[in-house]
Short mmCIF file of C-alpha atoms in Angstrom, two decimals:
data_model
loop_
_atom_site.label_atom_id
_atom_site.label_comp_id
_atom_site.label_asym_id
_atom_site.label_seq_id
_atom_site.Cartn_x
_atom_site.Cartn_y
_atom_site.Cartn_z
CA UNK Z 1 104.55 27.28 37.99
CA UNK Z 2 103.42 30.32 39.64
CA UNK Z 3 104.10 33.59 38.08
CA UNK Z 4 107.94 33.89 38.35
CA UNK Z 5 108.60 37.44 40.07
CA UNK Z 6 105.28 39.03 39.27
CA UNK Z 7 104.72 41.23 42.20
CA UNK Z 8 104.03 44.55 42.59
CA UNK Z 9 103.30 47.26 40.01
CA UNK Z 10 101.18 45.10 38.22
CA UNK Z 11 104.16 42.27 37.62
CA UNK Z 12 105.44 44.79 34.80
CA UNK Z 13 108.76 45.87 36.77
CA UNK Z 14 111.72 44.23 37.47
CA UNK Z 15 112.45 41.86 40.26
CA UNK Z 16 115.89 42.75 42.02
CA UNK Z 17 117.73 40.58 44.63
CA UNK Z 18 120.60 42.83 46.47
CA UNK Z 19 123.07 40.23 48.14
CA UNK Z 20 124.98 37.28 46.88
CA UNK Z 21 123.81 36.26 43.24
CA UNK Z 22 123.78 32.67 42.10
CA UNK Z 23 127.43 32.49 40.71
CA UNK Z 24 128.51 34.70 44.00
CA UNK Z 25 126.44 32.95 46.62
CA UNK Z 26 128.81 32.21 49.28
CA UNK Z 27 126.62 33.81 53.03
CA UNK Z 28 129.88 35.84 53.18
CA UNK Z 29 126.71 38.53 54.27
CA UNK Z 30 125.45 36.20 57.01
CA UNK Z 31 122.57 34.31 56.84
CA UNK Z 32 119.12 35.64 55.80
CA UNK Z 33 115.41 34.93 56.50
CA UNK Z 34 114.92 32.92 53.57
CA UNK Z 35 118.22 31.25 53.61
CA UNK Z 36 117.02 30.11 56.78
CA UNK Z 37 113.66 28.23 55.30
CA UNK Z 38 116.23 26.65 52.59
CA UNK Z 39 118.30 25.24 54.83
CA UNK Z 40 115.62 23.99 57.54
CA UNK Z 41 114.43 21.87 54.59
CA UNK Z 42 117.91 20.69 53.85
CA UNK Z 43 118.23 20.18 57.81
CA UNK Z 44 115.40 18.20 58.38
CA UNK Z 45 115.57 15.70 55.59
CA UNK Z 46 118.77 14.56 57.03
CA UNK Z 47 117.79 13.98 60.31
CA UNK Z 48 114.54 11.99 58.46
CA UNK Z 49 117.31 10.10 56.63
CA UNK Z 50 119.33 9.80 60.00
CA UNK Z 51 116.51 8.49 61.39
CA UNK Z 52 115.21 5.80 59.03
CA UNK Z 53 119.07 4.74 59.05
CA UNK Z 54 118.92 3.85 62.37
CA UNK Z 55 115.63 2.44 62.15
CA UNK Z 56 117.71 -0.25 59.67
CA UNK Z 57 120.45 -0.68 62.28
CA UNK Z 58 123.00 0.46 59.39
CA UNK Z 59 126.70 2.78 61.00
CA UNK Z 60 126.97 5.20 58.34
CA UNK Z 61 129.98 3.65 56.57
CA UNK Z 62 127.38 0.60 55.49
CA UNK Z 63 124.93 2.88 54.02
CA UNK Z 64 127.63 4.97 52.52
CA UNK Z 65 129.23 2.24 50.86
CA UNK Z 66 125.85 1.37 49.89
CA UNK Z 67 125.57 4.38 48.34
CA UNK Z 68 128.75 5.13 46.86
CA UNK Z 69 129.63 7.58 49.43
CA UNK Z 70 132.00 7.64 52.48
CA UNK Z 71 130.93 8.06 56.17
CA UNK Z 72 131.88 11.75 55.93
CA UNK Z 73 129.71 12.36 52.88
CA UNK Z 74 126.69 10.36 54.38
CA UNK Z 75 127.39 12.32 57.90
CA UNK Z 76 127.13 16.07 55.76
CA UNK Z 77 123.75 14.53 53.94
CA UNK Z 78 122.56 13.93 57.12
CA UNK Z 79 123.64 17.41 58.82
CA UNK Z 80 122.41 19.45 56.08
CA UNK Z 81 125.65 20.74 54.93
CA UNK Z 82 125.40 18.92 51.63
CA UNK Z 83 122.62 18.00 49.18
CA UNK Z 84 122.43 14.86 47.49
CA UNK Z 85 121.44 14.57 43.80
CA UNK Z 86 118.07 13.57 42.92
CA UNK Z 87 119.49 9.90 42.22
CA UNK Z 88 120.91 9.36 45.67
CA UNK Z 89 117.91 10.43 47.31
CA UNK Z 90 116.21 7.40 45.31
CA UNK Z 91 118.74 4.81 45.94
CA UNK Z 92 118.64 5.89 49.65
CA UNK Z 93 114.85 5.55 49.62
CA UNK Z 94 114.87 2.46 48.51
CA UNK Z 95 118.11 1.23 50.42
CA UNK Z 96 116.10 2.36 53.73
CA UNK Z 97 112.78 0.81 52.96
CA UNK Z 98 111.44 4.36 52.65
CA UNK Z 99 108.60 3.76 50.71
CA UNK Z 100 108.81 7.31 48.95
CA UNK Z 101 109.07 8.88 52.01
CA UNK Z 102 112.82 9.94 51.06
CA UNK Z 103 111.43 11.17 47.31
CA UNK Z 104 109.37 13.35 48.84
CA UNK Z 105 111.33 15.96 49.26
CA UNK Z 106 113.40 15.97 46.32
CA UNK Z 107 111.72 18.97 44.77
CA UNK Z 108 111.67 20.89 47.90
CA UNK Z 109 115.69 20.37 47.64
CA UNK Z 110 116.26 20.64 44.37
CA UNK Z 111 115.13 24.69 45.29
CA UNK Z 112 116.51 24.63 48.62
CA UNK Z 113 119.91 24.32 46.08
CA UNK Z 114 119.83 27.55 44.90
CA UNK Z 115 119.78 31.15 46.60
CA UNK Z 116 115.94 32.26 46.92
CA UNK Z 117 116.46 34.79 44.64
CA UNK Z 118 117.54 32.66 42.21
CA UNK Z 119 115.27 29.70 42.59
CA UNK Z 120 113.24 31.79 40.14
CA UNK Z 121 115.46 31.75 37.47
CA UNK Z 122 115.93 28.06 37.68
CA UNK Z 123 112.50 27.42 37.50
CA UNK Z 124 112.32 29.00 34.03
CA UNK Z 125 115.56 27.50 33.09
CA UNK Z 126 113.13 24.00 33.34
CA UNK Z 127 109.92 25.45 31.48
CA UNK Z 128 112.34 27.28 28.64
CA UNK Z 129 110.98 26.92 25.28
CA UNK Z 130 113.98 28.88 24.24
CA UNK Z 131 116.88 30.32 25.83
CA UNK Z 132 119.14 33.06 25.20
CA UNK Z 133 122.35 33.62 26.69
CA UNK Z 134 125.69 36.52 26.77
CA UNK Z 135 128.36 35.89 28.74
CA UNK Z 136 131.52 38.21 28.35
CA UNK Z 137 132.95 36.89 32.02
CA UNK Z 138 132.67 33.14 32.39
CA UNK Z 139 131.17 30.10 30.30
CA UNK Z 140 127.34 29.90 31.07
CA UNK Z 141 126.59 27.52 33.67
CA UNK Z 142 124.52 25.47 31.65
CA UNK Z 143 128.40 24.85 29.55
CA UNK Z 144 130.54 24.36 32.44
CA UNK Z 145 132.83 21.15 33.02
CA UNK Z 146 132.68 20.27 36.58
CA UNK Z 147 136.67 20.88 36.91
CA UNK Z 148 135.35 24.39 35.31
CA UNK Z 149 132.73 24.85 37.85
CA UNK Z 150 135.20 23.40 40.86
CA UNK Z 151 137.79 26.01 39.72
CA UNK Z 152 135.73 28.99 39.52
CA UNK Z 153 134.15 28.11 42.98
CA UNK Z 154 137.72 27.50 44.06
CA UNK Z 155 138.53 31.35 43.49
CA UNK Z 156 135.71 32.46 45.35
CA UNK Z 157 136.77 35.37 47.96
CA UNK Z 158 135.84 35.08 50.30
CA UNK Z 159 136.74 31.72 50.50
CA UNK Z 160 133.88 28.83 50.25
CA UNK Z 161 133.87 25.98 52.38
CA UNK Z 162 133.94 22.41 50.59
CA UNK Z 163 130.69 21.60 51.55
CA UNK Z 164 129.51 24.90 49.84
CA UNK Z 165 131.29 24.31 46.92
CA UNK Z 166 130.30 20.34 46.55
CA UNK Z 167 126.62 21.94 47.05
CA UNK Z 168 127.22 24.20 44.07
CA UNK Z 169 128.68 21.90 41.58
CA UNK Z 170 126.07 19.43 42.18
CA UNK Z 171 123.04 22.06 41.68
CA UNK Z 172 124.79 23.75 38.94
CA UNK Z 173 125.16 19.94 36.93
CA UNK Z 174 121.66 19.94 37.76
CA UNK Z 175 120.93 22.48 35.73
CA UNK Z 176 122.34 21.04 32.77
CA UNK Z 177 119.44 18.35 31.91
CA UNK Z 178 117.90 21.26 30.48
CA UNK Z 179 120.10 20.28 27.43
CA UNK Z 180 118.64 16.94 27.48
CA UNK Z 181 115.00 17.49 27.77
CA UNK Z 182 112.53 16.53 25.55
CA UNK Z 183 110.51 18.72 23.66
CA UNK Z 184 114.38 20.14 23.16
CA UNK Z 185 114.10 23.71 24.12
CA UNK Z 186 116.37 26.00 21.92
CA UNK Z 187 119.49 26.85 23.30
CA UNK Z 188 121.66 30.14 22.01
CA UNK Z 189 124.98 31.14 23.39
CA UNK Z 190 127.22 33.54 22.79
CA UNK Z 191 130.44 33.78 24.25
CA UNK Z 192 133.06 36.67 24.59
CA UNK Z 193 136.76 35.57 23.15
CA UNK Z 194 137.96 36.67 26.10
CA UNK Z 195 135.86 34.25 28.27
CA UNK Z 196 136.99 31.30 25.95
CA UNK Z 197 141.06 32.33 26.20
CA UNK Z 198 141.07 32.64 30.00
CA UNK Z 199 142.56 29.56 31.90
CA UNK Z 200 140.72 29.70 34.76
CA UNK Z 201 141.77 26.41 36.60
CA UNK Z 202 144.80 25.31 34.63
CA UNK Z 203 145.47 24.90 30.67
CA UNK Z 204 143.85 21.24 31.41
CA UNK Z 205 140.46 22.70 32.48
CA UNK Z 206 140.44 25.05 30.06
CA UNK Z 207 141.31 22.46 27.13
CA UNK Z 208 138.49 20.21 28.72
CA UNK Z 209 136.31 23.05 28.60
CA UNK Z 210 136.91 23.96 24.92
CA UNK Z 211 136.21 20.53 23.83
CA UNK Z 212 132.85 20.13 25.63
CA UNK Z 213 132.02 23.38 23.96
CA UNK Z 214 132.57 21.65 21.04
CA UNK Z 215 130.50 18.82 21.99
CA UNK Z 216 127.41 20.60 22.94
CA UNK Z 217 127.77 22.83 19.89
CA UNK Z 218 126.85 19.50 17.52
CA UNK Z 219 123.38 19.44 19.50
CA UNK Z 220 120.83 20.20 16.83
CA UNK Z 221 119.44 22.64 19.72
CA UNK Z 222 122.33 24.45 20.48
CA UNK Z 223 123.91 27.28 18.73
CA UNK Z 224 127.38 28.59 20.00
CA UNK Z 225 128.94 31.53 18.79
CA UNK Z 226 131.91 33.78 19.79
CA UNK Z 227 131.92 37.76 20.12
CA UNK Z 228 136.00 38.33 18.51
CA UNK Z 229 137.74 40.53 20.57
CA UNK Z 230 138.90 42.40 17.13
CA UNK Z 231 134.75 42.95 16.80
CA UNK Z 232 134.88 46.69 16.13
CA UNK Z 233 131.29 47.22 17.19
CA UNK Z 234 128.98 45.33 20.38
CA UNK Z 235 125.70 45.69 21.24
CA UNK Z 236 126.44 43.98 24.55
CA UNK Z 237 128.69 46.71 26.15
CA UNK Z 238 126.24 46.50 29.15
CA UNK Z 239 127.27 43.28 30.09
CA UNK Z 240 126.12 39.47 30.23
CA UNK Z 241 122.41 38.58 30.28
CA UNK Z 242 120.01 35.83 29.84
CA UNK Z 243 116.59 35.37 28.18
CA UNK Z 244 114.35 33.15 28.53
CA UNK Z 245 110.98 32.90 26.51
CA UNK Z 246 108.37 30.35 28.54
CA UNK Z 247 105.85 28.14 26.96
CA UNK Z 248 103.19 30.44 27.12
CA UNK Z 249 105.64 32.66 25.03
CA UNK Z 250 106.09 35.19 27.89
CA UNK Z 251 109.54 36.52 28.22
CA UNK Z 252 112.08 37.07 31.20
CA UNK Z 253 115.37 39.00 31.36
CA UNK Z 254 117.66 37.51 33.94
CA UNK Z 255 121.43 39.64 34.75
CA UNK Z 256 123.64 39.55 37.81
CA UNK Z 257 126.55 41.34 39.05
CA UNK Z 258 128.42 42.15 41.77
CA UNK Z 259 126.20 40.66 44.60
CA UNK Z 260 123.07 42.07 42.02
CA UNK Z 261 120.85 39.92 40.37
CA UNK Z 262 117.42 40.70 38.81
CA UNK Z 263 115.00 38.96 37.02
CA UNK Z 264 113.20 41.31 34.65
CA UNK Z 265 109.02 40.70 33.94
CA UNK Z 266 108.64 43.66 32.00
CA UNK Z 267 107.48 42.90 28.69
CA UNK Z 268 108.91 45.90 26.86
CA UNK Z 269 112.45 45.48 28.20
CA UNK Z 270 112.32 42.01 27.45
CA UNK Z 271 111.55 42.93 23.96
CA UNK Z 272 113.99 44.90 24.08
CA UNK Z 273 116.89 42.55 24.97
CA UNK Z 274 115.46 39.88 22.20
CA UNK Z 275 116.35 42.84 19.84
CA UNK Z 276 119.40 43.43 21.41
CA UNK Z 277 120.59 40.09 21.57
CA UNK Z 278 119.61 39.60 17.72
CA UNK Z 279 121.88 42.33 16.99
CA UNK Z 280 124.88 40.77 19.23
CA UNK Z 281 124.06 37.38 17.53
CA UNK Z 282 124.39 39.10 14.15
CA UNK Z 283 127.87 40.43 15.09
CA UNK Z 284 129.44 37.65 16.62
CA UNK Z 285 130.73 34.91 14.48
CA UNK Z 286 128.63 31.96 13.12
CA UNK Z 287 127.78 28.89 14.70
CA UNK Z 288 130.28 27.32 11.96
CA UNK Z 289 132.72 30.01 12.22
CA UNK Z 290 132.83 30.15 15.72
CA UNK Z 291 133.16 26.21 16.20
CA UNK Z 292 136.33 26.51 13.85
CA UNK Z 293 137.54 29.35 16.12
CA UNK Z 294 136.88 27.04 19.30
CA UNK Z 295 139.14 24.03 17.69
CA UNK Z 296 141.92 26.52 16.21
CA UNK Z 297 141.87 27.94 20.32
CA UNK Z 298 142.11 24.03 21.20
CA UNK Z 299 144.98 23.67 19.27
CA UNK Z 300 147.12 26.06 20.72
CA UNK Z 301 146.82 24.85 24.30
#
């Protein structure tokens, strides 16, 4: 992978993306230059799936039922307003007679998913040898239920259209094999109480939530802990951030906000956040702890 962000001043500054962040991404802003490469790549693919449909003589409620899919979900793959997983590119190939044709592009998707800006951050995400994580406004991404993810996306103002938001939920579960890669990559969270007592989406979605918190947290890889409101003293009063340590053991600093996201290269103020973080670690509660806190917060639903 090529040097993520590493541009200008020597790659020792901070990469900053004004506009819509991942979690905000809606092109409420209108549509920008590399938006436009993204979705030409989503674009064409369908009409090369379009295509090699027709070539097969097949109306598109065959090959969605095929597929798994209605004619309306096979007619958005083949607009470009929706991308399909990595899977149902393959069983598309193959139902086609592609010949790998299809499989092709499934990289080239799988960025064209995310915001440019972001496509960065998602790239590490992949090569993470470790992975650090405070969130004090939502459960990470890499946590989220789908009904989760549907009902944040669902709040968005303003308003996303349904193709946006079936875009989003299926790159965001992307992002979640990270949890089941192998070498496992070590996973840290740390969650506000506040993020984990918020019923975004119902009680139901939150209960669901809670319990696949509870799930991941038995992952040998995966360490969960909660920041107690009644915690007298934070080290992460400047909000949520992410860090990621590579392979090669360099480190990145990834925070958004408000239509702001950067992607820090800097290797002092990513030292810096690993010392911060080991601080907030230290004050929330412990993995054990904090998993009894999660159950006691499931029982009161």
């Amino acid at each position: 992978m090529a040097e993520t962000g590493e541009r200008g001043h020597g790659g020792a500054g901070a990469v900053v993306s004004l506009g819509d962040s991942w979690e905000n991404d809606d092109g409420a802003a209108g549509p920008r230059p590399e938006d436009d490469t993204g979705r030409g790549i989503v674009v064409a693919f369908g009409q090369t799936m379009k295509t090699l449909r027709l070539r097969q003589g097949l109306e598109r409620e065959e090959f969605g039922r095929r597929l798994g899919y209605s004619a309306s979900t096979i007619a958005s793959f083949e607009q470009g307003r929706r991308i399909p997983t990595p899977r149902t590119i393959e069983r598309a190939d193959d139902e086609l007679g592609a010949d790998g044709l299809l499989c092709l592009w499934k990289e080239q998707l799988e960025r064209a998913q995310y915001p440019v800006f972001f496509q960065g951050m998602a790239a590490l995400e992949k090569e993470a040898m470790e992975l650090l994580a405070y969130d004090t406004l939502v459960v990470n991404g890499l946590l989220q239920t789908e009904e989760y993810m549907r009902s944040l996306l669902t709040m968005r103002r303003p308003p996303l259209k349904q193709d946006t938001i079936e875009q989003r939920v299926t790159a965001r579960l992307a992002r979640q094999d990270v949890l089941d890669r192998e070498p496992a990559p070590l996973l840290s969270f740390v969650i506000d109480e506040s993020v984990l007592r918020r019923r975004y989406g119902g009680t139901d979605v939150l209960r669901g939530q809670l319990e696949h918190l509870l799930l991941v947290g038995q992952r040998r890889n995966v360490e969960l802990q909660v920041m107690p409101l009644d915690c007298v003293e934070s080290a992460g009063v400047d909000g949520p951030f992410t860090l990621v340590v590579r392979r090669d053991g360099k480190q990145f600093v990834y925070a958004e906000a408000q239509a702001t996201s950067s992607l820090e290269t800097d290797p002092a103020r990513a030292a810096l956040a690993a010392s911060r973080y080991g601080i907030i670690r230290s004050q929330a509660l412990a993995p054990r702890e904090s998993m009894a806190f999660v159950e006691g917060l499931l029982r009161s639903l």
